[in-house]
């Protein structure tokens, strides 16, 4: 029996929960609430003490006197090592701007994927999403704002995500596999990746096997999702009343008279035969949203890993299953993800170290195929759109007397419930097999390290879309009221791709007295080839059996097949020099030279340099401020490349083809661009790192500005060209901003707590975009002199109180005229003229210099992104609360969604109740009107621009570590976690404030998640 | 260190394996033909032109009501130029294909035809437009920044292009051969000549009535000469006016077809339209249009003794009229849309007269997968345009010429009152009005009316007027008077105190006060803002369209 007590060396306090393991037998215990432990071990055993935040200690037992152990706190940050491009560096010696996060923080969250877990965590890294649809959340990453932009105002440069050096998709990772994530933000950090790095680089490192006892672990949770903000429907009588008013205002007569309108409110009178046509008159009140969506859905994740081995050979094997079900009550709407990973590391001999990795990722998404097109990929969203918009007086089922075999009613609109259940399925299946081997040869010459590696990503994508033909007949069963998926069809798309990377690097360390040098040189070659085939057959023999073998072959247009082969290759050389004088003065230089097959010969190659320097002021002998443990000032400059937007063969005039009733046609649709080349983003960064009070307080700040001087821009060209215009290196974009991060860790009594706050601002301005600039009411992607995606609209001043007021106003201001002049009446939006009130309201010449009555109303680019993390632990309990948000952002809602009755068939929501009447003149919405596509009351204006600022309780978690005396379980933690559980914003209450610009009624709501989980280590 | 550079030899050349390029295309006659097939893929067919006074949609047309504003971009401007590029590209690449000149020209002739077709469409909307007769090579090509060229020059180029087309395109007879059945729908010599006639008449009358100062008679002469040539191509009127617009009228056997947008294949179409549903729900005819139809005595509605003082039924105004009334309008008691008995105000889309012409129940049931072809130019237009051109050119027209044109159209529908010089004189009519009237009623809903009122310069008198719908008779409909009364004329023909139509209970679709036509600006479309700003200032706005 061995007894003892464990204390902290710095303050002498006893430590609770320190793990004490007998090295030989692997048995062990933890210290109790007095810091004391007792365990059985033989008298010469070696004990290993380990505790989070402290340096582990090994003690050889001598005799059975009580042990008095002191553990030393890890000097925070000082020894921390950060993953950088092609290597690691001590954090204190970094000269570039890098943020990093450890895998534990990610794994602790119950987000759908790794990207979701990163939202708000790292300053300068903005994570966006566009939908709540399982597997199709539309996650996007943007590091330090825009580096490049396309004609539609979307980012045209994607952050390079390297997972163990292999390009990959973070949303497909097993969150529990991650050791750390580094985000390389400035040129100094990223330019070693040259032409791929303009939008920043994210390096994900996965866990390795550990020598020692076999360690088994399980992490799992079960979560319940409830939908966040979504529209609410009106009862049918209210809806019908609003329809009537909108018709009266437009044409003078209501759709239904008062008597019929009243019938909708009568629960005992739901339909009657319409004698004048072969339909029913329907007076139901159907709650379509309730009928078609789940109140809550589930998601769960189960992850298992095993690791062990010895110095010669160690391994890690892990697997994960994640599943999430969607909002739609019936039919396909879910996502399943599978991960499997195996890693083997072996020290072959004194000089050679071999790493081998195999990885499988499988992602399976099922959804409804209704209305799916390449530009509108969310069939689930289209179903929701119908549920939100179908008339509530339409019942789900036909009246019992109806003679049709199909019981679903499709009289006024296609029936979304029927569509969900019987509309077919869209199955997406993505599977990737990834392998990598890497050999490191070290110290054949002292300080020299050679690494050779090869990797392959082999992936397979399959999509099968089966569309079942649905038809809704009228009462007599002869006339078709509506149909969907006509004719029935099946489309199958399969592709496979190979992405090979061969890479060689040489590292050399040289130390001459106080001068330390590190050299890196390397080259890589990437080869990619994707091969896709797609086929469609229509008019299948049966609605229930989908195969290419059974369809109506007599019609040539029932078949369509196509293929696409997409190869590209890239070749690169790169090098780096680090210089370090006494850990005080740090210098670094990088150079990368890249060539790509996508460009015309002669425009393929480009070099990207960067330089950076750091001064660790706190290391100077003259620096004597006791509270400051670390102070570093750093600066960097460099160039990065971007080629994300390149097509495969933009420099050639390509001939497209199609089929016109069995005859092929061929055409050229785009101008060739043989002078296109890489975009070059020039980035400058200055920053500081500060540690105080033994690094309990740490701060990091950066200010940066970057210029994309050869911005690929689609020049506006007069339409008389007759072709679409390819992008050219004509524009110039400036992006600038700052980031600030502060962390405080301390403890009060037995409570350890930490506060971390980060705040980042980012702005941009299109410096040059040719001479062609137009503005119009709406979101204008690119206007010279303005931020990307600037919103332009009119100023409004309430409503006209009557037609007379408008007429009088026109008399008082000769020349003044608003939109749809002839229709103006009380309750129509009053648009304010800019300058003199003597003209037709409009966009003037449509240029930023002469925008008529348009004014700039902000940008959709978010500013002041922040994250605030509060966490505390006490004995075995831990708790964390994480807020995240955006301080400033504007966006628009699509006109057809904003305007009730913009389309006659689209019904209003509860938010539309607040419309103008002569007694409700301070309403949010204008008078009811049957707009039929005329947007005169819904022009982009200060009235409708949404303030997208928000604060969200992104994550809240309470956990408990069960104290385990001994036995097979080493550690067990239970927790309850909430994700996206609360937010505050002033956005129209039917949307989450995070939705994209021009969002519409087919947007799939985000989920709020509550989960219970357990982590067990054996 | 060598290993670091072992990769340097790797190749960066990749060639397109699944996409053709200019370099490996343009090699065979089939390539040339396939390039021309693109025109038919892009060709616009069915649409209901609600810009004029004859057809009205469920909401007011912004052009018709005079409420349109200057757009940023417009497919009216850009779409024709996409087709013009396609034409120019074929015209430039054709000679390099290396096939006999006759074969090469046969396909290039299609390109010339469509280059003229789209330039003409541009002229009808915008007047002067940039004339593009070669492909624009890139953004530095000065042609890309060309200014708007005088319409006279554009029209002259259209004539030239159509002459080439007429010379090399196959004749109607050749196109009708069984061997060419798969190519049905491609343009023929007749198409080129008929288009030339249409352009000549348009430009001649436009120039005359808008005082352009160009030699309007020369354009009318072009129309007359082209018409004479078409009449030698073996065309004829299809005997049944009602079936002309149904499946019976499709194909080369119907000699009235001159230029057709083909939909199909029939029964399993991939090129489809939704015309029947549009007819049901989207559009209706105005009373303004109905009043153009002659009474069965050959006299206008305003002059005929057959016109009753009080209309006691919806059908009253549809009775004792030109037989085409019964073929164009649904009457109470007809089997209407979806084979249901037609009931005014109840089973119809708009509140005007429901359109019967071209409606087929079986096509409605396909749910917008309709495949009846659309005639873009038919022989009847050649005839009626010929009559108008002759009259405008000579100031007179002979009875023989009227028999070959106006009276031929009347005879086809069994309307046996002839238009003669004597009849006109005897009844105090105006020959030109009667020829125009014949055109208006024969081509209801065929897309000619708006261009006609523009070239005749009568838009300011026919557009900003009350748009009248149908007669309301409570016993003939299930709609209640109380629901409609706000839109019905009173016993004195007034609505809201304004005299509207001299008849009680006429449904008023739009009041004149809500409509506008400014002759100083509305005869031409506004040029899209982007086209002006992107041209660097060379493209300027049409008169009086500048907002500020």
Short mmCIF file of C-alpha atoms in Angstrom, two decimals, chain B residues 111-254:
data_model
loop_
_atom_site.label_atom_id
_atom_site.label_comp_id
_atom_site.label_asym_id
_atom_site.label_seq_id
_atom_site.Cartn_x
_atom_site.Cartn_y
_atom_site.Cartn_z
CA UNK B 111 -27.79 32.11 -90.55
CA UNK B 112 -28.47 35.04 -92.86
CA UNK B 113 -32.20 34.54 -92.37
CA UNK B 114 -31.97 34.64 -88.60
CA UNK B 115 -29.52 37.54 -88.58
CA UNK B 116 -32.18 39.55 -90.42
CA UNK B 117 -35.03 38.16 -88.30
CA UNK B 118 -33.45 39.32 -85.04
CA UNK B 119 -32.15 42.65 -86.28
CA UNK B 120 -35.69 43.38 -87.44
CA UNK B 121 -37.15 42.44 -84.05
CA UNK B 122 -34.68 44.85 -82.46
CA UNK B 123 -35.68 47.63 -84.84
CA UNK B 124 -39.38 47.18 -84.07
CA UNK B 125 -38.67 47.74 -80.40
CA UNK B 126 -35.77 50.14 -80.26
CA UNK B 127 -35.61 51.85 -83.64
CA UNK B 128 -31.93 52.49 -84.26
CA UNK B 129 -29.78 49.66 -82.93
CA UNK B 130 -26.17 48.54 -83.19
CA UNK B 131 -25.82 46.59 -86.44
CA UNK B 132 -23.63 43.55 -85.88
CA UNK B 133 -22.57 41.76 -89.03
CA UNK B 134 -19.51 39.91 -87.77
CA UNK B 135 -18.52 38.22 -84.55
CA UNK B 136 -17.04 40.50 -81.96
CA UNK B 137 -13.60 39.18 -81.15
CA UNK B 138 -13.19 40.36 -77.62
CA UNK B 139 -13.53 43.24 -75.26
CA UNK B 140 -11.02 45.31 -77.20
CA UNK B 141 -12.94 44.98 -80.43
CA UNK B 142 -14.23 48.43 -81.37
CA UNK B 143 -17.42 46.90 -82.76
CA UNK B 144 -18.42 46.07 -79.19
CA UNK B 145 -18.75 49.76 -78.48
CA UNK B 146 -20.55 50.66 -81.66
CA UNK B 147 -23.30 53.18 -81.44
CA UNK B 148 -26.86 52.72 -82.62
CA UNK B 149 -27.06 52.71 -86.38
CA UNK B 150 -29.86 54.36 -88.27
CA UNK B 151 -32.76 51.95 -88.67
CA UNK B 152 -32.66 52.50 -92.42
CA UNK B 153 -29.17 51.04 -92.59
CA UNK B 154 -30.17 48.09 -90.40
CA UNK B 155 -33.23 47.39 -92.53
CA UNK B 156 -31.21 47.58 -95.75
CA UNK B 157 -28.84 44.98 -94.26
CA UNK B 158 -31.84 42.79 -93.42
CA UNK B 159 -32.97 42.94 -97.05
CA UNK B 160 -29.50 41.95 -98.21
CA UNK B 161 -29.32 39.05 -95.78
CA UNK B 162 -32.75 37.85 -96.82
CA UNK B 163 -31.79 38.02 -100.49
CA UNK B 164 -28.92 35.67 -99.78
CA UNK B 165 -31.25 33.45 -97.77
CA UNK B 166 -33.89 33.41 -100.50
CA UNK B 167 -31.28 32.50 -103.07
CA UNK B 168 -29.88 29.48 -101.23
CA UNK B 169 -32.64 28.13 -98.98
CA UNK B 170 -34.65 25.18 -100.24
CA UNK B 171 -38.07 25.92 -101.67
CA UNK B 172 -41.31 25.02 -99.97
CA UNK B 173 -41.70 22.16 -102.41
CA UNK B 174 -38.25 20.76 -101.62
CA UNK B 175 -38.85 21.05 -97.91
CA UNK B 176 -42.10 19.13 -98.33
CA UNK B 177 -40.37 16.12 -99.87
CA UNK B 178 -40.59 13.00 -97.76
CA UNK B 179 -36.81 12.83 -97.67
CA UNK B 180 -36.72 16.14 -95.83
CA UNK B 181 -39.41 15.28 -93.30
CA UNK B 182 -36.96 15.24 -90.40
CA UNK B 183 -36.00 18.81 -91.21
CA UNK B 184 -39.56 20.13 -91.11
CA UNK B 185 -39.60 23.49 -89.47
CA UNK B 186 -36.39 24.75 -90.98
CA UNK B 187 -36.75 27.96 -92.88
CA UNK B 188 -37.34 27.95 -96.61
CA UNK B 189 -37.12 30.41 -99.45
CA UNK B 190 -40.75 31.30 -98.71
CA UNK B 191 -39.82 32.12 -95.11
CA UNK B 192 -37.12 34.50 -96.28
CA UNK B 193 -39.35 36.20 -98.83
CA UNK B 194 -42.30 36.46 -96.45
CA UNK B 195 -40.08 37.97 -93.78
CA UNK B 196 -38.80 40.43 -96.32
CA UNK B 197 -42.37 41.37 -97.13
CA UNK B 198 -43.15 41.80 -93.42
CA UNK B 199 -40.11 44.02 -92.93
CA UNK B 200 -40.84 46.07 -96.04
CA UNK B 201 -44.42 46.73 -95.00
CA UNK B 202 -43.41 47.52 -91.44
CA UNK B 203 -40.68 49.92 -92.37
CA UNK B 204 -42.66 51.47 -95.24
CA UNK B 205 -45.68 52.28 -93.13
CA UNK B 206 -43.64 53.18 -90.06
CA UNK B 207 -41.59 55.62 -92.07
CA UNK B 208 -44.70 57.06 -93.66
CA UNK B 209 -46.74 57.60 -90.50
CA UNK B 210 -43.84 58.60 -88.28
CA UNK B 211 -42.39 60.89 -90.93
CA UNK B 212 -38.95 59.34 -90.78
CA UNK B 213 -37.99 61.01 -94.01
CA UNK B 214 -36.72 57.81 -95.59
CA UNK B 215 -38.08 56.65 -98.92
CA UNK B 216 -41.08 54.83 -97.55
CA UNK B 217 -42.31 53.88 -100.98
CA UNK B 218 -39.10 51.98 -101.63
CA UNK B 219 -39.84 49.81 -98.59
CA UNK B 220 -43.40 49.23 -99.70
CA UNK B 221 -42.04 48.21 -103.08
CA UNK B 222 -39.78 45.69 -101.40
CA UNK B 223 -42.85 44.26 -99.66
CA UNK B 224 -44.89 44.09 -102.86
CA UNK B 225 -42.09 42.43 -104.83
CA UNK B 226 -41.43 39.91 -102.10
CA UNK B 227 -45.13 39.09 -101.82
CA UNK B 228 -45.37 38.44 -105.53
CA UNK B 229 -42.45 36.00 -105.26
CA UNK B 230 -43.96 34.14 -102.30
CA UNK B 231 -47.20 33.76 -104.19
CA UNK B 232 -45.26 31.79 -106.80
CA UNK B 233 -44.02 29.26 -104.25
CA UNK B 234 -47.16 27.13 -104.25
CA UNK B 235 -48.74 28.21 -100.98
CA UNK B 236 -52.46 28.24 -100.31
CA UNK B 237 -54.86 29.03 -97.51
CA UNK B 238 -55.79 26.07 -95.34
CA UNK B 239 -59.50 25.47 -95.91
CA UNK B 240 -60.59 25.25 -92.27
CA UNK B 241 -59.78 28.34 -90.19
CA UNK B 242 -60.66 26.66 -86.90
CA UNK B 243 -58.50 23.59 -87.52
CA UNK B 244 -55.66 25.64 -88.93
CA UNK B 245 -54.55 26.20 -85.33
CA UNK B 246 -55.02 22.61 -84.21
CA UNK B 247 -53.05 19.49 -84.98
CA UNK B 248 -54.73 19.24 -88.38
CA UNK B 249 -52.87 22.34 -89.49
CA UNK B 250 -49.41 21.03 -88.66
CA UNK B 251 -46.74 20.02 -91.13
CA UNK B 252 -45.85 20.58 -94.73
CA UNK B 253 -49.18 19.31 -96.02
CA UNK B 254 -50.73 22.55 -94.83
#
